Short mmCIF file of C-alpha atoms (C1' of nucleotides) in Angstrom, two decimals:
data_model
loop_
_atom_site.label_atom_id
_atom_site.label_comp_id
_atom_site.label_asym_id
_atom_site.label_seq_id
_atom_site.Cartn_x
_atom_site.Cartn_y
_atom_site.Cartn_z
CA MET A 6 184.42 186.17 302.80
CA ARG A 7 181.62 183.61 302.56
CA PHE A 8 181.40 180.31 300.87
CA SER A 9 178.32 180.26 298.67
CA THR A 10 175.51 177.77 298.89
CA ARG A 11 177.31 175.81 296.17
CA GLY A 12 179.99 174.60 298.58
CA ARG A 13 177.73 174.48 301.59
CA TYR A 14 174.91 172.53 299.95
CA GLY A 15 177.45 170.29 298.23
CA LEU A 16 179.10 169.46 301.50
CA LYS A 17 175.77 168.61 303.11
CA ALA A 18 174.80 166.42 300.19
CA MET A 19 178.13 164.62 300.34
CA PHE A 20 177.69 164.04 304.07
CA VAL A 21 174.26 162.49 303.45
CA LEU A 22 175.80 160.19 300.81
CA ALA A 23 178.51 159.32 303.31
CA GLN A 24 175.90 158.33 305.88
CA HIS A 25 174.42 156.01 303.24
CA TYR A 26 177.80 154.66 302.10
CA GLY A 27 177.76 150.96 301.28
CA LYS A 28 173.96 150.83 301.01
CA GLY A 29 173.54 151.36 297.32
CA PRO A 30 172.54 154.46 295.37
CA LEU A 31 170.52 157.20 297.04
CA PRO A 32 168.15 159.23 294.86
CA LEU A 33 168.82 162.90 294.82
CA LYS A 34 165.26 163.65 295.81
CA GLN A 35 165.91 162.07 299.21
CA VAL A 36 169.13 164.02 299.69
CA ALA A 37 167.39 167.26 298.79
CA GLU A 38 164.42 166.62 301.01
CA ASN A 39 166.65 165.55 303.92
CA GLN A 40 168.44 168.90 303.69
CA GLY A 41 165.61 171.15 302.56
CA ILE A 42 167.45 172.06 299.41
CA SER A 43 165.94 172.59 295.92
CA GLU A 44 166.37 169.30 294.13
CA ALA A 45 166.84 170.94 290.71
CA TYR A 46 169.56 173.21 292.06
CA LEU A 47 171.32 170.44 293.88
CA GLU A 48 171.21 168.45 290.63
CA GLN A 49 173.52 171.03 289.05
CA LEU A 50 175.96 170.81 291.93
CA ILE A 51 176.04 167.05 292.10
CA GLY A 52 176.61 166.98 288.36
CA GLU A 53 179.88 168.77 288.93
CA LEU A 54 180.79 166.45 291.76
CA ARG A 55 180.11 163.52 289.49
CA LYS A 56 182.31 164.90 286.72
CA SER A 57 185.09 165.29 289.27
CA GLY A 58 184.73 161.70 290.35
CA LEU A 59 183.79 162.40 293.93
CA VAL A 60 180.39 160.80 293.32
CA LYS A 61 179.10 158.12 291.00
CA SER A 62 175.62 157.86 289.56
CA VAL A 63 173.29 154.99 288.70
CA ARG A 64 170.71 155.92 286.14
CA GLY A 65 167.13 154.72 285.80
CA ALA A 66 164.57 153.59 288.36
CA GLN A 67 166.12 152.52 291.70
CA GLY A 68 169.12 154.63 290.70
CA GLY A 69 170.71 157.51 292.54
CA TYR A 70 174.09 158.72 293.69
CA LEU A 71 176.94 157.13 295.66
CA LEU A 72 180.30 158.32 296.89
CA GLY A 73 183.01 157.72 294.34
CA LYS A 74 185.48 156.76 297.10
CA ALA A 75 185.35 155.72 300.72
CA PRO A 76 184.42 158.50 303.18
CA GLU A 77 187.98 158.35 304.58
CA LYS A 78 189.35 159.33 301.16
CA ILE A 79 187.19 162.37 300.54
CA THR A 80 188.01 165.58 302.36
CA VAL A 81 185.98 168.71 302.75
CA GLY A 82 188.67 170.47 300.76
CA ASP A 83 188.11 168.13 297.80
CA ILE A 84 184.43 168.99 297.76
CA ILE A 85 184.87 172.72 298.21
CA ARG A 86 187.45 172.97 295.45
CA VAL A 87 185.13 171.31 292.96
CA LEU A 88 182.19 173.57 293.76
CA GLU A 89 183.89 176.84 294.75
CA GLY A 90 187.09 176.75 292.78
CA PRO A 91 190.59 176.99 294.23
CA ILE A 92 190.86 178.01 297.86
CA ALA A 93 192.42 181.47 297.65
CA PRO A 94 191.35 184.73 299.25
CA ALA A 95 192.82 186.70 296.31
CA ASP A 96 193.57 185.85 292.67
CA CYS A 97 197.28 186.47 293.17
CA VAL A 98 197.53 183.45 295.49
CA VAL A 99 195.64 180.93 293.40
CA ALA A 100 198.16 178.12 293.64
CA ASP A 101 198.42 177.18 289.96
CA ASP A 102 199.04 180.54 288.40
CA ALA A 103 201.00 182.13 291.23
CA ASP A 104 203.13 183.91 288.67
CA ILE A 105 200.13 186.02 287.69
CA CYS A 106 201.62 188.65 289.99
CA ASP A 107 204.72 190.27 288.60
CA GLN A 108 205.49 191.87 291.94
CA ALA A 109 205.13 188.63 293.85
CA ASP A 110 208.42 188.77 295.66
CA ARG A 111 208.06 192.39 296.73
CA CYS A 112 204.38 192.32 297.65
CA VAL A 113 203.52 192.55 301.34
CA THR A 114 199.79 192.08 301.21
CA ARG A 115 200.31 188.94 299.22
CA LEU A 116 202.04 187.36 302.21
CA ILE A 117 198.82 187.84 304.18
CA TRP A 118 196.70 186.17 301.52
CA GLU A 119 199.11 183.26 301.32
CA ARG A 120 198.81 182.68 305.06
CA VAL A 121 195.04 182.85 304.90
CA ARG A 122 194.94 180.46 301.95
CA ASP A 123 197.20 177.99 303.69
CA SER A 124 195.34 178.05 306.97
CA VAL A 125 191.96 177.55 305.30
CA SER A 126 193.38 174.73 303.18
CA GLU A 127 194.88 173.09 306.23
CA VAL A 128 191.46 173.05 307.98
CA LEU A 129 189.49 171.84 305.02
CA ASP A 130 192.01 169.19 303.95
CA SER A 131 192.30 167.84 307.45
CA VAL A 132 188.63 166.82 307.73
CA SER A 133 187.29 163.85 305.81
CA LEU A 134 183.71 162.73 305.43
CA ALA A 135 184.62 159.86 307.77
CA ASP A 136 185.67 162.39 310.39
CA MET A 137 182.32 164.11 310.01
CA LEU A 138 180.49 160.83 310.43
CA ALA A 139 182.42 160.24 313.64
CA GLN A 140 181.58 163.71 314.89
CA ALA A 141 177.94 163.20 314.01
CA SER A 142 177.71 160.13 316.18
CA GLU A 143 179.34 162.02 319.07
CA ILE A 144 176.75 164.72 318.80
CA GLN A 145 173.43 163.05 319.64
CA GLY A 146 171.34 162.72 316.46
CA GLY A 147 174.03 164.54 314.54
CA SER A 148 172.93 165.92 311.20
CA PRO A 149 174.60 168.23 308.68
CA GLN A 150 171.54 170.42 308.91
CA CYS A 151 171.96 174.04 309.82
CA GLN A 152 169.16 176.48 309.11
CA PRO A 153 167.12 174.12 306.99
CA ILE A 154 165.61 176.82 304.81
CA SER A 155 168.15 179.48 304.06
CA GLN A 156 171.36 177.67 304.77
CA MET B 21 186.09 182.19 298.84
CA ARG B 22 187.69 185.44 297.78
CA PHE B 23 188.00 188.72 299.53
CA SER B 24 186.72 191.46 297.24
CA THR B 25 188.69 194.49 296.13
CA ARG B 26 187.08 196.33 299.01
CA GLY B 27 189.19 194.56 301.60
CA ARG B 28 192.24 194.17 299.38
CA TYR B 29 192.36 197.79 298.24
CA GLY B 30 191.60 198.97 301.74
CA LEU B 31 194.46 197.03 303.19
CA LYS B 32 196.87 198.39 300.62
CA ALA B 33 195.70 201.93 301.30
CA MET B 34 196.15 201.42 305.03
CA PHE B 35 199.64 200.05 304.46
CA VAL B 36 200.54 203.16 302.49
CA LEU B 37 199.22 205.33 305.30
CA ALA B 38 201.23 203.27 307.76
CA GLN B 39 204.40 203.93 305.72
CA HIS B 40 203.63 207.63 306.02
CA TYR B 41 202.73 207.46 309.71
CA GLY B 42 203.95 210.47 311.73
CA LYS B 43 204.54 212.58 308.63
CA GLY B 44 201.17 214.38 308.52
CA PRO B 45 198.17 213.76 306.27
CA LEU B 46 198.55 212.05 302.94
CA PRO B 47 196.15 213.02 300.11
CA LEU B 48 194.09 210.16 298.75
CA LYS B 49 195.23 210.94 295.26
CA GLN B 50 198.76 209.88 296.18
CA VAL B 51 197.54 206.69 297.83
CA ALA B 52 195.48 205.81 294.79
CA GLU B 53 198.26 206.59 292.35
CA ASN B 54 200.78 204.66 294.40
CA GLN B 55 198.58 201.59 294.19
CA GLY B 56 197.01 202.08 290.77
CA ILE B 57 193.53 202.17 292.25
CA SER B 58 190.64 204.41 291.11
CA GLU B 59 190.68 207.40 293.45
CA ALA B 60 186.90 207.82 293.42
CA TYR B 61 186.38 204.21 294.34
CA LEU B 62 188.99 204.25 297.06
CA GLU B 63 187.30 207.35 298.46
CA GLN B 64 184.22 205.32 299.27
CA LEU B 65 186.29 202.69 301.03
CA ILE B 66 188.35 205.13 303.06
CA GLY B 67 185.14 206.87 304.07
CA GLU B 68 184.10 203.71 305.81
CA LEU B 69 187.49 203.34 307.41
CA ARG B 70 187.20 206.89 308.66
CA LYS B 71 183.75 206.28 310.17
CA SER B 72 185.17 203.27 311.97
CA GLY B 73 188.00 205.34 313.44
CA LEU B 74 190.83 203.46 311.77
CA VAL B 75 191.77 206.57 309.82
CA LYS B 76 191.39 210.25 310.43
CA SER B 77 190.99 212.95 307.83
CA VAL B 78 192.16 216.53 307.42
CA ARG B 79 189.99 218.53 305.07
CA GLY B 80 191.02 221.28 302.68
CA ALA B 81 194.22 222.01 300.85
CA GLN B 82 197.28 220.22 302.32
CA GLY B 83 194.81 217.86 303.88
CA GLY B 84 194.57 214.12 303.47
CA TYR B 85 194.29 210.98 305.59
CA LEU B 86 196.25 209.59 308.52
CA LEU B 87 196.05 206.42 310.56
CA GLY B 88 193.71 206.80 313.50
CA LYS B 89 196.02 204.77 315.74
CA ALA B 90 199.64 203.66 315.73
CA PRO B 91 200.46 200.92 313.20
CA GLU B 92 201.05 198.52 316.10
CA LYS B 93 197.45 198.90 317.17
CA ILE B 94 195.75 198.25 313.83
CA THR B 95 195.49 194.67 312.61
CA VAL B 96 194.60 193.35 309.19
CA GLY B 97 191.53 191.86 310.82
CA ASP B 98 190.36 195.31 311.96
CA ILE B 99 190.56 196.59 308.39
CA ILE B 100 188.96 193.57 306.76
CA ARG B 101 186.03 193.54 309.16
CA VAL B 102 185.21 197.16 308.39
CA LEU B 103 185.26 196.65 304.63
CA GLU B 104 184.13 193.08 304.21
CA GLY B 105 181.95 192.56 307.25
CA PRO B 106 182.38 189.82 309.85
CA ILE B 107 184.84 187.09 309.12
CA ALA B 108 182.66 184.03 308.62
CA PRO B 109 182.51 181.49 305.81
CA ALA B 110 178.79 180.95 306.41
CA ASP B 111 176.04 183.03 307.94
CA CYS B 112 175.45 180.47 310.70
CA VAL B 113 178.90 181.21 312.19
CA VAL B 114 178.75 184.95 312.17
CA ALA B 115 179.90 185.54 315.74
CA ASP B 116 177.23 187.94 316.90
CA ASP B 117 174.10 186.12 315.88
CA ALA B 118 175.31 182.59 316.31
CA ASP B 119 171.86 181.64 317.56
CA ILE B 120 170.51 182.22 314.05
CA CYS B 121 170.84 178.47 313.63
CA ASP B 122 168.28 176.47 315.55
CA GLN B 123 170.15 173.25 314.90
CA ALA B 124 173.48 174.62 316.05
CA ASP B 125 174.30 171.92 318.54
CA ARG B 126 173.42 169.07 316.18
CA CYS B 127 174.94 170.49 313.02
CA VAL B 128 178.09 168.85 311.72
CA THR B 129 178.94 171.12 308.82
CA ARG B 130 178.75 174.09 311.17
CA LEU B 131 181.72 172.69 313.07
CA ILE B 132 183.75 173.00 309.87
CA TRP B 133 182.75 176.61 309.26
CA GLU B 134 183.62 177.47 312.86
CA ARG B 135 187.09 176.10 312.44
CA VAL B 136 187.58 177.97 309.16
CA ARG B 137 186.33 181.17 310.74
CA ASP B 138 188.62 180.84 313.71
CA SER B 139 191.67 180.02 311.66
CA VAL B 140 191.14 182.93 309.32
CA SER B 141 190.52 185.29 312.23
CA GLU B 142 193.65 184.06 313.95
CA VAL B 143 195.78 184.86 310.91
CA LEU B 144 194.24 188.27 310.23
CA ASP B 145 194.23 189.35 313.86
CA SER B 146 197.83 188.31 314.39
CA VAL B 147 199.24 190.67 311.78
CA SER B 148 199.42 194.43 312.47
CA LEU B 149 200.32 197.19 310.07
CA ALA B 150 203.58 197.49 312.04
CA ASP B 151 204.29 193.85 311.26
CA MET B 152 203.73 194.55 307.60
CA LEU B 153 206.13 197.50 307.72
CA ALA B 154 208.73 195.23 309.25
CA GLN B 155 208.20 192.62 306.55
CA ALA B 156 208.37 195.27 303.87
CA SER B 157 211.81 196.34 305.00
CA GLU B 158 212.97 192.72 305.04
CA ILE B 159 211.83 192.34 301.47
CA GLN B 160 214.03 194.67 299.42
CA GLY B 161 211.94 197.63 298.25
CA GLY B 162 208.87 196.02 299.78
CA SER B 163 205.60 197.40 298.58
CA PRO B 164 201.99 196.33 299.10
CA GLN B 165 201.63 196.26 295.36
CA CYS B 166 200.48 193.08 293.68
CA GLN B 167 199.21 193.16 290.14
CA PRO B 168 199.00 196.95 289.93
CA ILE B 169 196.09 197.09 287.52
CA SER B 170 193.61 194.39 288.32
CA GLN B 171 194.51 193.65 291.90
"C1'" DC C 29 154.68 150.23 278.87
"C1'" DA C 30 154.86 153.27 283.01
"C1'" DA C 31 157.26 155.18 286.55
"C1'" DA C 32 161.54 156.56 288.56
"C1'" DA C 33 165.38 158.41 288.19
"C1'" DA C 34 169.74 160.78 286.11
"C1'" DC C 35 171.11 164.09 282.66
"C1'" DC C 36 171.14 168.52 280.11
"C1'" DA C 37 170.57 173.45 278.63
"C1'" DA C 38 168.61 177.65 278.83
"C1'" DG C 39 166.32 181.37 281.16
"C1'" DT C 40 165.45 184.63 285.28
"C1'" DG C 41 165.33 187.82 289.24
"C1'" DG C 42 168.04 189.85 292.64
"C1'" DA C 43 172.16 191.27 294.86
"C1'" DA C 44 176.82 192.56 295.00
"C1'" DT C 45 180.98 194.35 292.81
"C1'" DA C 46 183.62 197.76 290.95
"C1'" DG C 47 183.42 201.32 289.55
"C1'" DT C 48 181.74 206.70 287.37
"C1'" DA C 49 179.92 211.30 287.63
"C1'" DG C 50 178.94 215.45 289.58
"C1'" DG C 51 178.85 218.40 292.80
"C1'" DA C 52 179.14 220.74 297.87
"C1'" DA C 53 181.91 221.96 301.80
"C1'" DT C 54 186.35 223.01 303.88
"C1'" DT C 55 190.91 224.90 304.25
"C1'" DA C 56 195.80 226.56 303.16
"C1'" DA C 57 198.33 229.38 300.37
"C1'" DA C 58 198.94 233.01 296.83
"C1'" DT D 2 190.09 237.38 299.04
"C1'" DT D 3 190.31 234.46 295.55
"C1'" DT D 4 192.09 230.03 293.97
"C1'" DA D 5 193.37 225.53 294.22
"C1'" DA D 6 193.51 221.39 296.73
"C1'" DT D 7 191.26 218.37 299.12
"C1'" DT D 8 187.57 215.80 301.72
"C1'" DC D 9 182.79 214.59 301.69
"C1'" DC D 10 178.36 212.97 299.78
"C1'" DT D 11 174.85 210.98 296.74
"C1'" DA D 12 173.29 208.87 292.90
"C1'" DC D 13 173.90 206.27 288.81
"C1'" DT D 14 175.60 202.16 285.88
"C1'" DA D 15 177.46 197.99 283.74
"C1'" DT D 16 178.81 193.49 284.67
"C1'" DT D 17 179.00 189.39 287.04
"C1'" DC D 18 177.56 185.84 290.11
"C1'" DC D 19 174.11 183.48 292.85
"C1'" DA D 20 170.35 180.71 293.48
"C1'" DC D 21 167.40 179.08 291.59
"C1'" DT D 22 163.30 177.50 287.82
"C1'" DT D 23 161.65 175.37 283.64
"C1'" DG D 24 161.20 172.04 280.38
"C1'" DG D 25 162.73 168.77 278.47
"C1'" DT D 26 165.62 163.87 276.98
"C1'" DT D 27 167.57 159.50 278.18
"C1'" DT D 28 168.16 155.40 280.88
"C1'" DT D 29 166.58 151.62 283.67
"C1'" DT D 30 163.49 148.72 286.58
"C1'" DG D 31 159.22 146.40 287.58
#
DNA sequence: CAAAAACCAAGTGGAATAGTAGGAATTAAA
DNA sequence: TTTAATTCCTACTATTCCACTTGGTTTTTG
């Protein structure tokens, strides 16, 4: 029951962009170095974030990436859903195609997965990048960094 | 962010054993057929549950498996932890080796993963097999079945 | 024009998942 | 005492996903 590096790296990258919000585009190289993440790998992830509209890009020299919306309007859940897919501990509780399960109304384990899904969604949707910025300034020298190399 | 079939099948199997609690050992073949799960695969999973003490086995003809404790004393969290490992959306918030992260006190994304971990744990630890039995009798003909073939 | 950057597509090694296959040991019942 | 039912154990396999790497092309600024 782990999130992969896709979601975790993506969230860190978005946090870095949030810290730079309003200061123009930030080159991916700086984001990657800041977090100790492979730039080429992060490039793939941020490409998906761009297609989703959560980030914008500026091409060419002096270019880079920026948040597509204000930090208040981007939640952790938004980011995770783009990079990890729908939040659901089992296929039968993926919100959109809930009717995939023909036994839905008689299934007891499904009730468990629904509760897990809802509680994870509630946590992730309740935290915005702006909230994370606020928390970072509470924590002295706050950074999104956690295990620079393997995390 | 899915649980694998390990945890999902294991939970279903445990629910079936709970339904049979107090009635002697139940052969794995019946559990597997009831749920439409490969018996040989389920055998591996229930072996781990047995080693953890959550189920007991009776060998030989007329043998089978039984819950190791009363349904009230076994939670979904117990089962999931045996089959899926510690509940933690990222390695840096695996309870035991929390100190794996040298930046723990300055890390902002870690706070998110801690909240996710705790909320998932809270849900899974708050539901026992006995609770599931009660829910099953509320739902007419309640079964743990959900998508018999692929789930 | 040169350098900095985003963009794109394809390949790669390793690990985990979701099983299969085949047998050995144990026990109840015929 | 044999037979059938059942657990127990190990090893194998195909597929998928992860976490990258590689090698470019295009766009833009100075």
